[in-house]
Coordinates of N, CA, C and O in Angstrom, one line a residue:
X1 N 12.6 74.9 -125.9 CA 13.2 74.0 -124.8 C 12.2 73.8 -123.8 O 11.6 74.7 -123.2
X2 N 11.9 72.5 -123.5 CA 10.8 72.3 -123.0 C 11.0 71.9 -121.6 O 12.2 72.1 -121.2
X3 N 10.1 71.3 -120.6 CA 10.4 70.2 -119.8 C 11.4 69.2 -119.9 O 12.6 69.2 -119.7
X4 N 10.5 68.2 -120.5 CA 11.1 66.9 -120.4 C 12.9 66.8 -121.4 O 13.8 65.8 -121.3
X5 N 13.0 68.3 -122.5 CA 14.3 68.4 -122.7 C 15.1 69.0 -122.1 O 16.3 68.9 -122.3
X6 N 14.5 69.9 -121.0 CA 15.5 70.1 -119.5 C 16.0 69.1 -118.9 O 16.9 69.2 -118.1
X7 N 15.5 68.1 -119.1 CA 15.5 67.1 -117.4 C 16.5 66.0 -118.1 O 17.3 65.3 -117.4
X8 N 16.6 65.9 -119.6 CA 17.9 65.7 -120.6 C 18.6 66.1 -120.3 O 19.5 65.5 -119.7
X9 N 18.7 67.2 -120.7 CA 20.0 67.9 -120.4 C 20.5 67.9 -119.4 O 21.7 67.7 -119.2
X10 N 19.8 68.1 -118.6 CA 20.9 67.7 -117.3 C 21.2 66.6 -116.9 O 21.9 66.6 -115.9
X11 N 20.9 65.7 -117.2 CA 21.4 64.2 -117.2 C 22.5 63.9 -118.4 O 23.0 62.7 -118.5
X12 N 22.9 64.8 -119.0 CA 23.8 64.9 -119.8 C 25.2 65.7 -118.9 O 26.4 65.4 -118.9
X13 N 24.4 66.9 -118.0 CA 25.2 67.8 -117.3 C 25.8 67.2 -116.4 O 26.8 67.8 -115.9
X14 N 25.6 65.9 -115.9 CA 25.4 65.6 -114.7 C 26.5 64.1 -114.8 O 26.8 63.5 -113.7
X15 N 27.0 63.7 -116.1 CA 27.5 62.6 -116.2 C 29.1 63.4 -116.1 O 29.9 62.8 -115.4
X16 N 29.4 64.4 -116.6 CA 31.0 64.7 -115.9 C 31.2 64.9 -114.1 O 32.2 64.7 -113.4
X17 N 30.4 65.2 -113.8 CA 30.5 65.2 -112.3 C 30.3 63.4 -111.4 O 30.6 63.0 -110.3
X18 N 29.8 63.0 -112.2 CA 30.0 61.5 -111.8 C 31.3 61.3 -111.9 O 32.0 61.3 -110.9
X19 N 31.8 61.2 -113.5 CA 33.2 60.8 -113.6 C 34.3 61.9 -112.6 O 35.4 61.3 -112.4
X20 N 34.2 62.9 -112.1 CA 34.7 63.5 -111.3 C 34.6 63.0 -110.1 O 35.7 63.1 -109.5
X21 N 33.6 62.4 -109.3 CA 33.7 61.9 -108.1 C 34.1 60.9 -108.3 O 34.9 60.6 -107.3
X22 N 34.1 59.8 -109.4 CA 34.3 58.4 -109.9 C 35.9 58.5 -109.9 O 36.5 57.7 -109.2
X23 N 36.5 59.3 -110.5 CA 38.1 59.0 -111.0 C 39.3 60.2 -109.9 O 40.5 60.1 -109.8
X24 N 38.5 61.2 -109.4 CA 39.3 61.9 -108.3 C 39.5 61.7 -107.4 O 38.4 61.7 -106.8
X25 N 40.6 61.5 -106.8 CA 40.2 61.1 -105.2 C 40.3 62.2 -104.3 O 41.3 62.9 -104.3
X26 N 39.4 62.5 -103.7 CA 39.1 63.5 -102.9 C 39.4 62.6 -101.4 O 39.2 61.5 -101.0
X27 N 39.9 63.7 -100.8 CA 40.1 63.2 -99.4 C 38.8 63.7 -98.3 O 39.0 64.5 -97.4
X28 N 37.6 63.0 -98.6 CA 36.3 63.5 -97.9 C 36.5 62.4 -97.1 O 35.7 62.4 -96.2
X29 N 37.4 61.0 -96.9 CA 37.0 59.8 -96.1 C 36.8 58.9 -96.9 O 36.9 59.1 -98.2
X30 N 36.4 57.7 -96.2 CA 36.0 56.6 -96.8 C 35.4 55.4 -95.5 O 35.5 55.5 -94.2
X31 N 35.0 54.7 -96.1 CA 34.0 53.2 -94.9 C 34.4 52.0 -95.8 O 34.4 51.5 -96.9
X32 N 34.6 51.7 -94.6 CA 35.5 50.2 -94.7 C 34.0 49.1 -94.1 O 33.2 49.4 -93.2
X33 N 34.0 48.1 -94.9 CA 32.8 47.5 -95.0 C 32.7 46.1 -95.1 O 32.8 45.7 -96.2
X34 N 32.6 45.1 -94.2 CA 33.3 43.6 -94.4 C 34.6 43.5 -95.5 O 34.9 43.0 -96.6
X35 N 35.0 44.0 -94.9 CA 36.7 44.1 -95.6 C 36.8 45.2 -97.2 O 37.8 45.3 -97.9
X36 N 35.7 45.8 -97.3 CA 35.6 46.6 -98.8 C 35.7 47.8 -98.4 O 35.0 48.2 -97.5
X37 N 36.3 48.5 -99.1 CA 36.7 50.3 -98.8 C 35.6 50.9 -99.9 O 35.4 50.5 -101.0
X38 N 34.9 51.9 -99.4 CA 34.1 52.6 -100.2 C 34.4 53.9 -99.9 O 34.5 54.2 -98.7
X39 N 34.6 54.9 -100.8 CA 35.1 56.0 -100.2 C 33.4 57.3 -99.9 O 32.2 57.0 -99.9
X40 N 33.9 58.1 -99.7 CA 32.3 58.9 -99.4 C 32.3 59.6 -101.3 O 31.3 59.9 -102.0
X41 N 33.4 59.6 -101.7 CA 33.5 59.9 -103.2 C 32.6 59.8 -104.1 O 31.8 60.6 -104.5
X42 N 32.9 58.2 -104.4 CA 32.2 57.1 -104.8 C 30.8 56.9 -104.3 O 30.1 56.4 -105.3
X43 N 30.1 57.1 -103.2 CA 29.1 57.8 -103.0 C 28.1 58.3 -103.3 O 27.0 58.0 -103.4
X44 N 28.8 59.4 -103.4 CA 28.3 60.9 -104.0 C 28.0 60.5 -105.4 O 26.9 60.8 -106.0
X45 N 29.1 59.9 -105.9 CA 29.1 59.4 -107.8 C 27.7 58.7 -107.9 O 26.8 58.9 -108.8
X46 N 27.8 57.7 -106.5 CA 26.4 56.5 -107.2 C 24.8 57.8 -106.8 O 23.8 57.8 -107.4
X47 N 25.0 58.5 -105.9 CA 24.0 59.1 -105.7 C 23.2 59.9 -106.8 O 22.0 60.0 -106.9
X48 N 24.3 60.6 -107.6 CA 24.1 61.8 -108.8 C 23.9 60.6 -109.7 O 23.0 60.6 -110.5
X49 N 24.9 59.5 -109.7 CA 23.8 58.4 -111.3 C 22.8 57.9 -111.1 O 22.1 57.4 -112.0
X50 N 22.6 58.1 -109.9 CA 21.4 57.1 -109.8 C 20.0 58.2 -109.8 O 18.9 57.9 -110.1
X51 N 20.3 59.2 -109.5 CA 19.4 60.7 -109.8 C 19.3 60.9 -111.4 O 18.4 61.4 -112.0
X52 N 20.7 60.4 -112.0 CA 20.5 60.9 -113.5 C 20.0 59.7 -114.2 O 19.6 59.8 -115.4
X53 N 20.0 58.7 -113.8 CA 19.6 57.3 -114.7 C 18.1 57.1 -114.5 O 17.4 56.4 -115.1
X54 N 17.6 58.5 -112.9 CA 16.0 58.0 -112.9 C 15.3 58.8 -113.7 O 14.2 58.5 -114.2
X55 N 16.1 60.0 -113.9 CA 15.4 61.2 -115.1 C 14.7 60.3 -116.5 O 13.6 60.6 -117.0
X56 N 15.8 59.1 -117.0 CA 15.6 58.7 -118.3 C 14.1 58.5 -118.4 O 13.5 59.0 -119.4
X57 N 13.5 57.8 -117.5 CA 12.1 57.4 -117.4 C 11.0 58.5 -117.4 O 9.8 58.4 -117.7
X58 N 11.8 59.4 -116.9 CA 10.5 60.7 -116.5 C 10.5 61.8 -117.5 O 9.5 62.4 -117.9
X59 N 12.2 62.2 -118.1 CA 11.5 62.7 -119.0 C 10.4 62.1 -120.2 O 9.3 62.6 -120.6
X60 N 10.8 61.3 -120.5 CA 10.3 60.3 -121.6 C 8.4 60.2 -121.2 O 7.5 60.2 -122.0
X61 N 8.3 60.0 -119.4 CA 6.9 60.3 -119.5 C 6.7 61.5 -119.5 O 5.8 61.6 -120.3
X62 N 6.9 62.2 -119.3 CA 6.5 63.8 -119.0 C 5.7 64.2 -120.6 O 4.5 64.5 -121.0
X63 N 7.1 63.9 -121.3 CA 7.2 64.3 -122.8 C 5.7 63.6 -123.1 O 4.8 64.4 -123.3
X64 N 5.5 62.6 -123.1 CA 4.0 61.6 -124.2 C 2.8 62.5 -123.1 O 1.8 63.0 -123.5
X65 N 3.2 62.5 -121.7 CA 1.7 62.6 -121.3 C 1.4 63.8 -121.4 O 0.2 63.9 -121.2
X66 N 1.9 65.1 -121.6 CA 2.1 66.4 -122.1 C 2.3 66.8 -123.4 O 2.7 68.0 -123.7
X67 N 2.2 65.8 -124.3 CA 2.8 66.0 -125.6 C 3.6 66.8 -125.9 O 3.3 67.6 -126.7
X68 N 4.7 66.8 -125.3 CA 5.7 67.4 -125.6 C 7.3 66.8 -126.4 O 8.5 67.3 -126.3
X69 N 6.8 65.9 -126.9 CA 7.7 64.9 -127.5 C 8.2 66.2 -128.9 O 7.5 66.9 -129.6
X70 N 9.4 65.9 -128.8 CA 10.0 67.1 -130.0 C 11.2 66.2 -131.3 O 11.2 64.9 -131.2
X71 N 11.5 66.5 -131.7 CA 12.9 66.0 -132.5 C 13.9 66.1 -131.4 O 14.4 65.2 -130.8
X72 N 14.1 67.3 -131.2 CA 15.4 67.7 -130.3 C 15.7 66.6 -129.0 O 16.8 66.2 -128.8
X73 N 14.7 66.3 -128.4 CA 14.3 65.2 -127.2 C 14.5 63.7 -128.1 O 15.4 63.0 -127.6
X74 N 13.8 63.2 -129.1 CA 14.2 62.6 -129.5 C 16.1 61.7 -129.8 O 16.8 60.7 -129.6
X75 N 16.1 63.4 -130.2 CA 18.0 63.2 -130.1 C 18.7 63.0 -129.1 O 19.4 62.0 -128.9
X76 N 18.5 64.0 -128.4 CA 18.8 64.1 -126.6 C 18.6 63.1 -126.1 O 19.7 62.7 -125.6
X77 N 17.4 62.1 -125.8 CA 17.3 61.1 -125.0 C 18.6 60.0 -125.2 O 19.6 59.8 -124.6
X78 N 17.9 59.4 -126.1 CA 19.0 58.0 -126.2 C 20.7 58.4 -126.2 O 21.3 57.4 -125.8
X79 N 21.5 59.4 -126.7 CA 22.3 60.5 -126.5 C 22.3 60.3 -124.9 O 22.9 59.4 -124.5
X80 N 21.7 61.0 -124.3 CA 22.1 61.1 -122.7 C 22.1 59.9 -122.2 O 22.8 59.7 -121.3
X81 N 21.3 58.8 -122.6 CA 21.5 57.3 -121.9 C 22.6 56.7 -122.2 O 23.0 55.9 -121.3
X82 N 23.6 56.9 -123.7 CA 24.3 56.0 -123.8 C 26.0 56.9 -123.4 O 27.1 56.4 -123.5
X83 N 25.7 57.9 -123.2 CA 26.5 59.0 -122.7 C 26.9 58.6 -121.1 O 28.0 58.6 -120.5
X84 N 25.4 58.3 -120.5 CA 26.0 58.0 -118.6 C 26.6 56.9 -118.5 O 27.6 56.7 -117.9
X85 N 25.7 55.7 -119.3 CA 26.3 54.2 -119.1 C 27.7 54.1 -119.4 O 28.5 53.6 -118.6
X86 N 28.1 55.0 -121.1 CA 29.4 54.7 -121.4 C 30.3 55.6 -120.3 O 31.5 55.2 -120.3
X87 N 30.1 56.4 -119.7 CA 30.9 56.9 -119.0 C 31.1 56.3 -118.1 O 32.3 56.1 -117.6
X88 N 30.1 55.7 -117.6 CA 29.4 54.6 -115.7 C 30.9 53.7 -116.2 O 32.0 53.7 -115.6
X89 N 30.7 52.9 -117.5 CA 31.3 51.3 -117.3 C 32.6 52.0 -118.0 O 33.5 51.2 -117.9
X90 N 33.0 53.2 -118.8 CA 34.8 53.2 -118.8 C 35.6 53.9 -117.0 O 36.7 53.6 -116.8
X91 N 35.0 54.6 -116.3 CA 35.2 55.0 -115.3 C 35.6 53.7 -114.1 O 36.4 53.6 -113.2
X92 N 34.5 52.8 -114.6 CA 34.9 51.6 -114.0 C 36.0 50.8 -114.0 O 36.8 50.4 -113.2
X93 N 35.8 50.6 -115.7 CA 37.3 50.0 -115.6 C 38.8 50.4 -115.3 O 39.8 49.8 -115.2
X94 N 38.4 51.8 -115.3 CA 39.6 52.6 -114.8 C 40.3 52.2 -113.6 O 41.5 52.1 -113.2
X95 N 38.5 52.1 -113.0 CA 38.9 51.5 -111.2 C 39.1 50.4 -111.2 O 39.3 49.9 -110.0
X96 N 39.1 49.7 -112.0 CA 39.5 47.9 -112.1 C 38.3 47.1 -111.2 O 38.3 46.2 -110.4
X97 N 37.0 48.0 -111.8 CA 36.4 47.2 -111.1 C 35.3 46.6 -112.1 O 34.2 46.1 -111.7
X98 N 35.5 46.8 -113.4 CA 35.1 46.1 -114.5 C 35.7 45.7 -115.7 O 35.9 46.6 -116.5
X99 N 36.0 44.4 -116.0 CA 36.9 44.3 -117.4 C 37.0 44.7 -118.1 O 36.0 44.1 -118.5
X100 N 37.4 45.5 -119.2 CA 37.5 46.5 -120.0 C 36.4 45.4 -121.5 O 35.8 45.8 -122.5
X101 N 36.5 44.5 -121.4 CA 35.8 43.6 -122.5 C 34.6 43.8 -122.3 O 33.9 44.0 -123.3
X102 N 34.3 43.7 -121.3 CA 32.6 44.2 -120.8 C 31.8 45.0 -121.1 O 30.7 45.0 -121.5
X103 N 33.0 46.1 -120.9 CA 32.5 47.6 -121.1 C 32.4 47.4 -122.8 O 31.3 47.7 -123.3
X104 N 33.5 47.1 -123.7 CA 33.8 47.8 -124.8 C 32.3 46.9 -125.7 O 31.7 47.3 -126.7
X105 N 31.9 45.4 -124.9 CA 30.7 44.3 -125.7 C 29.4 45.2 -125.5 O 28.6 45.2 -126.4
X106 N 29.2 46.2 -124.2 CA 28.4 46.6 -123.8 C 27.9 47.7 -124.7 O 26.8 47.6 -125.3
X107 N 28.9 49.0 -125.0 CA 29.3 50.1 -125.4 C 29.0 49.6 -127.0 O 27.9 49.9 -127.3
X108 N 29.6 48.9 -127.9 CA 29.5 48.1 -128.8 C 28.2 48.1 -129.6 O 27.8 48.4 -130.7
X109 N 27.4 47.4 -128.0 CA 25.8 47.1 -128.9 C 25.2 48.2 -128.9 O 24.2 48.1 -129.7
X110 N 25.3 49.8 -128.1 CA 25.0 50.5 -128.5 C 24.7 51.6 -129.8 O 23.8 52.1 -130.4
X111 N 26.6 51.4 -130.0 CA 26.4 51.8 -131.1 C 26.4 51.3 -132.6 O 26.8 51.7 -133.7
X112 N 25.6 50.0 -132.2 CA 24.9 49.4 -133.5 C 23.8 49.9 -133.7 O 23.5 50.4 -134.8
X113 N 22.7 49.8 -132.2 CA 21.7 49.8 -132.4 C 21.8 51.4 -132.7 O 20.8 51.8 -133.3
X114 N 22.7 52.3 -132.3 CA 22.2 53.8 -132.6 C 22.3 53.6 -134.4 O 21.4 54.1 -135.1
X115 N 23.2 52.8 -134.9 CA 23.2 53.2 -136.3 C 22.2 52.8 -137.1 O 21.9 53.5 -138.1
X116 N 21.2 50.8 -136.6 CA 20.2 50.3 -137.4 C 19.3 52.1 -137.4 O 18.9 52.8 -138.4
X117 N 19.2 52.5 -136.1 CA 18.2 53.8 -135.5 C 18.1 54.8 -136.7 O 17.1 55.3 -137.2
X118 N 19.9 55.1 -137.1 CA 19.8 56.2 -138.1 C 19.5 55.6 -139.5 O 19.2 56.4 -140.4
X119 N 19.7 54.7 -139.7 CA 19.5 53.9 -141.1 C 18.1 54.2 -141.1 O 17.7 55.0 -141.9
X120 N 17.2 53.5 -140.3 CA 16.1 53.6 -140.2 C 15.2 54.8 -140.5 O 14.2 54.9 -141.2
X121 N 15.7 55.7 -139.8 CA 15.4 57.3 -139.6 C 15.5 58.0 -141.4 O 14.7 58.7 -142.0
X122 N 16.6 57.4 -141.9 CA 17.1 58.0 -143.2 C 16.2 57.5 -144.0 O 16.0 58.1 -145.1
X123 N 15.4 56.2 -143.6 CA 14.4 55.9 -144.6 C 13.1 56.1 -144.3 O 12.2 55.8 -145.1
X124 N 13.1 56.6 -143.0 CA 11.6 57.3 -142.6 C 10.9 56.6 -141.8 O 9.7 56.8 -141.9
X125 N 11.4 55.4 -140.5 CA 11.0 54.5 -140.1 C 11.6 54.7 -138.6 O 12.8 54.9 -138.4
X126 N 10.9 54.7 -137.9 CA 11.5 55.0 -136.4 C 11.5 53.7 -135.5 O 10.4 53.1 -135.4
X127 N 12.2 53.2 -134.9 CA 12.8 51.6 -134.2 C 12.4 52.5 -132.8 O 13.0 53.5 -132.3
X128 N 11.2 51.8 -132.4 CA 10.7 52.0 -130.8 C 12.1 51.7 -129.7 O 13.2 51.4 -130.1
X129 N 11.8 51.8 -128.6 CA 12.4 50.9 -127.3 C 11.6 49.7 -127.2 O 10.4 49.5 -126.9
X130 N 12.8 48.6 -127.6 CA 11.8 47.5 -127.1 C 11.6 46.9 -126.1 O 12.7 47.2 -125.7
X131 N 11.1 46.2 -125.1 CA 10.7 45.8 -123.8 C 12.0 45.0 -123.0 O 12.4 45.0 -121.8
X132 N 12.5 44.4 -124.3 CA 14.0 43.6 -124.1 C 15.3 45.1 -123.9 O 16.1 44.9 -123.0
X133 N 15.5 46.1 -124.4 CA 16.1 47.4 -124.5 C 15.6 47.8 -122.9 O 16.2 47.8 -121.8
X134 N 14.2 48.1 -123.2 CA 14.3 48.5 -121.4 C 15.0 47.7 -120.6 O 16.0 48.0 -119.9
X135 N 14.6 46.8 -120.7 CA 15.0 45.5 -119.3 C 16.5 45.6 -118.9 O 17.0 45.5 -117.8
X136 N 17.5 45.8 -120.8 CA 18.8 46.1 -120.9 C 19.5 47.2 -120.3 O 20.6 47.1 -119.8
X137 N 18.7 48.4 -120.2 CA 19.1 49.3 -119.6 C 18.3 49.0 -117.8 O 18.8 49.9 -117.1
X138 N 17.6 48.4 -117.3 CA 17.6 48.3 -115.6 C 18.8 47.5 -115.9 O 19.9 48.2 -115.9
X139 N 18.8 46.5 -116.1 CA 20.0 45.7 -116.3 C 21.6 46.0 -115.6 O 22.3 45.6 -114.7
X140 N 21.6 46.7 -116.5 CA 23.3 47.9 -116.2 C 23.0 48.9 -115.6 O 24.1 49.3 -115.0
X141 N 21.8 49.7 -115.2 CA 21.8 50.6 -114.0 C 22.3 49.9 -112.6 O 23.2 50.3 -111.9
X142 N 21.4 48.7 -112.4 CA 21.7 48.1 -111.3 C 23.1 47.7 -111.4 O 23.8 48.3 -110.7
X143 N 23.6 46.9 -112.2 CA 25.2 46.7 -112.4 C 26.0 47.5 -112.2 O 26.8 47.3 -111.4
X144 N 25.9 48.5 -112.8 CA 26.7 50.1 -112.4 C 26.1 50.4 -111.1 O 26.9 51.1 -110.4
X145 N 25.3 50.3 -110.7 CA 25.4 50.9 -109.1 C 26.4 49.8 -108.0 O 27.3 50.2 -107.3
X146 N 25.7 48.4 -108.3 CA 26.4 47.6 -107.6 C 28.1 47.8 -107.2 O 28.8 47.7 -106.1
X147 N 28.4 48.3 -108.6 CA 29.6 48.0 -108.9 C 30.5 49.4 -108.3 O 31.6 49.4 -107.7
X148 N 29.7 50.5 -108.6 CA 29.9 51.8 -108.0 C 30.3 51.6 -106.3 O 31.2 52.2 -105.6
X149 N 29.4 50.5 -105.8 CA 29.7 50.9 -104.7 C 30.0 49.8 -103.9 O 29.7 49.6 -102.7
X150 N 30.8 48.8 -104.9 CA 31.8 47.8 -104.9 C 31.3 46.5 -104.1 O 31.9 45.5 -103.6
X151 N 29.5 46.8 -104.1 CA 28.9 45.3 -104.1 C 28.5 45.5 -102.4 O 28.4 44.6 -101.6
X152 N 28.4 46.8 -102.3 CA 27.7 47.2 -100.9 C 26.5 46.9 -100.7 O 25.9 47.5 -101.5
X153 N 25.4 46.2 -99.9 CA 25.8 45.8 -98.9 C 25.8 44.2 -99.3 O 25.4 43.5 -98.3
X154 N 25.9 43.7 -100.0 CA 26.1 42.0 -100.5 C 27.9 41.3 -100.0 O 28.5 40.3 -99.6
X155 N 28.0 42.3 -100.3 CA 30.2 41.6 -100.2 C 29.8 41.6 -98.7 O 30.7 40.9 -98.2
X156 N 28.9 41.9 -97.6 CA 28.8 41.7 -96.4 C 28.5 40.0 -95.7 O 29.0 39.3 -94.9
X157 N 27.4 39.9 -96.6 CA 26.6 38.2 -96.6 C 27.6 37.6 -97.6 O 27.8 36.4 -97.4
X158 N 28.4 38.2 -98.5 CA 29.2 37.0 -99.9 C 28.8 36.7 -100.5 O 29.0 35.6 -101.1
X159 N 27.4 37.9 -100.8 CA 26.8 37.2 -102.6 C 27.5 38.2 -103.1 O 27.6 39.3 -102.7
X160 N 28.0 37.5 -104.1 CA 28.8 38.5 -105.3 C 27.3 39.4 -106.5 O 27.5 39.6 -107.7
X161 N 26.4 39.6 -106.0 CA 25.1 40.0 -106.7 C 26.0 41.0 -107.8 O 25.9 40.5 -109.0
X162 N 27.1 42.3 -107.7 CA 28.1 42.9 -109.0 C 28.0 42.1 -109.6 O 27.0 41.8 -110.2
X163 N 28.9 41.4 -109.6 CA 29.4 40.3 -110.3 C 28.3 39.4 -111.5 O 28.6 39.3 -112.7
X164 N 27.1 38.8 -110.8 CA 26.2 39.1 -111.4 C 25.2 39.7 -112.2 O 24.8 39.3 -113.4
X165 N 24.9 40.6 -111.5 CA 24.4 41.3 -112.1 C 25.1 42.1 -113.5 O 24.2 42.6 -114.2
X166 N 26.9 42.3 -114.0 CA 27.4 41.9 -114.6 C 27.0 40.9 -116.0 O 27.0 41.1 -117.2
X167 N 26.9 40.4 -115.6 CA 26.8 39.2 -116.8 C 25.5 38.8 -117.1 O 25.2 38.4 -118.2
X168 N 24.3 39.1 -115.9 CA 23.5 39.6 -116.5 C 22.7 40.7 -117.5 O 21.6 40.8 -118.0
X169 N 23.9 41.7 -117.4 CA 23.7 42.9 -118.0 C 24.1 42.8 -119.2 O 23.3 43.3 -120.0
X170 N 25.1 42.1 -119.8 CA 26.0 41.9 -120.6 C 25.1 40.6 -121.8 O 25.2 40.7 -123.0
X171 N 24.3 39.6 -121.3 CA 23.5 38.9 -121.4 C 22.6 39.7 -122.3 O 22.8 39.8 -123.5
X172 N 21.6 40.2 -121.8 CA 20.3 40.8 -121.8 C 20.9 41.8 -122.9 O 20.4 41.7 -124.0
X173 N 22.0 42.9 -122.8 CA 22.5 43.6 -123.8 C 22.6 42.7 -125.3 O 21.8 42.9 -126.3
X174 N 23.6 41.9 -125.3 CA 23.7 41.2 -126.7 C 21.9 40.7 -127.0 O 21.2 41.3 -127.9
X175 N 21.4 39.7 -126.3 CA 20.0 39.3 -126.7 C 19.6 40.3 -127.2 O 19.2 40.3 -128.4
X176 N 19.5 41.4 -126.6 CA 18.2 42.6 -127.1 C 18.8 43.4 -128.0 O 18.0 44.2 -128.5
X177 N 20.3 43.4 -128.6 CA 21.1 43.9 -129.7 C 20.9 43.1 -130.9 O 20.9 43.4 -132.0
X178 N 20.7 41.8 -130.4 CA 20.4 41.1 -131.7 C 19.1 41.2 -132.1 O 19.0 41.3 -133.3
X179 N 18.1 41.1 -131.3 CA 16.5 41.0 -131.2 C 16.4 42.6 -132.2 O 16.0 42.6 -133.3
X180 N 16.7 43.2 -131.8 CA 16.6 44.8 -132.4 C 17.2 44.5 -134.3 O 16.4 44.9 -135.2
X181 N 18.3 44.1 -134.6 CA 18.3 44.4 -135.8 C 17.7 42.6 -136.3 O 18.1 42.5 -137.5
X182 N 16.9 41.4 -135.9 CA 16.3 40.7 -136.1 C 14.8 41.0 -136.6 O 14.4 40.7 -137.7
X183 N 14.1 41.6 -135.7 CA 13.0 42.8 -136.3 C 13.1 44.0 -137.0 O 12.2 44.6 -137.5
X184 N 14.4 44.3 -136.8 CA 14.4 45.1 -138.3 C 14.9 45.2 -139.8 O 14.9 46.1 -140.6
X185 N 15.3 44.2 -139.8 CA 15.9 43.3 -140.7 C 15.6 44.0 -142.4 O 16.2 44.0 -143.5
X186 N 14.8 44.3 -142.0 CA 13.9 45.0 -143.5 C 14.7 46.6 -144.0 O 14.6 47.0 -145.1
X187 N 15.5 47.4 -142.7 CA 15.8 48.2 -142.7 C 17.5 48.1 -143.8 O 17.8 48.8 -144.8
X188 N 18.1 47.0 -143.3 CA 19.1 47.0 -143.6 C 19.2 45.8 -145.0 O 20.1 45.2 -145.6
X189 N 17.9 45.8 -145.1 CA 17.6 44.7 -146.6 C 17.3 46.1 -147.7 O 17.4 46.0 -149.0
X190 N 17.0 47.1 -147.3 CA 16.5 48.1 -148.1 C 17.9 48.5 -148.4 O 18.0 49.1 -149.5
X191 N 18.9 48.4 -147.8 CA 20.4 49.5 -148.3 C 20.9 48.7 -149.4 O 21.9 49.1 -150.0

């Protein structure tokens, strides 16, 4: 158990306590904000995702520039990314503050691309992150934050930037779900 599969794991640890600030209402308060209620809850939620969505990048450096890249981390990584997002965007829609179609198109292209991943794996062939995958994941971080914290401070000026950034997420997701089994096309010509 290394570094960079500590800093996993707790980004794994760390996605029920989101959904716990996300879906309980705790009576700590709340700020009312050009007409939008944000509670100190909700908060706390975007503060701990936003700590656990920056791990993704550092363990992953840590691991190459220390070689410490393992199987186990391998697993663990992409595992704990699609673990916070799917929790980020069903907790949302809980709160009706994302359409549940969104979530399930988003959620969706993950677990395609986890399966081209294991297809691939079974035939001995490893499908990188591609630059379009990265971009997909800022993508929905920002989206899920926005949205976390119900479009703070934008719903002040009346750019709907959520809302946005939404459909931008959703965008970039499908493109880069298709782009992924487009280049790998060979994987699933071999079955």
């Amino acid at each position: 158990m290394n570094l960079p599969n500590k800093i996993t794991l707790i980004r794994i640890f760390l996605v029920p306590i989101i959904m716990v600030f996300l879906l309980i209402r705790f009576d700590f308060g709340e700020i009312k904000i050009a007409g939008e209620m944000i509670t100190y809850s909700e908060l706390i939620a975007t503060f701990i995702f936003i700590v656990a969505a920056s791990t993704d990048g550092l363990d992953g450096y840590i691991a190459r520039k220390r070689k410490l890249v393992t199987n186990l981390g391998k697993l663990l990584d992409p595992l704990a990314d699609k673990l916070l997002i799917s929790a980020a965007l069903i907790s949302l829609v809980e709160m009706q503050r994302l359409d549940a179609w969104i979530a399930i198109v988003i959620i969706s292209r993950e677990f395609a691309v986890t399966g081209l991943r294991m297809v691939a794996a079974a035939e001995g062939f490893v499908i990188v992150a591609s630059k379009l995958g990265k971009l997909k994941t800022v993508t929905q971080i920002i989206a899920i934050v926005l949205l976390m914290l119900n479009n703070f401070p934008f719903n002040y000026i009346h750019i709907p930037l959520a809302q946005l950034m939404v459909w931008i997420a959703v965008l970039v997701t499908i493109i880069s779900g298709i782009d992924y089994f487009i280049k790998n096309k060979q994987v699933i010509e071999m079955k």
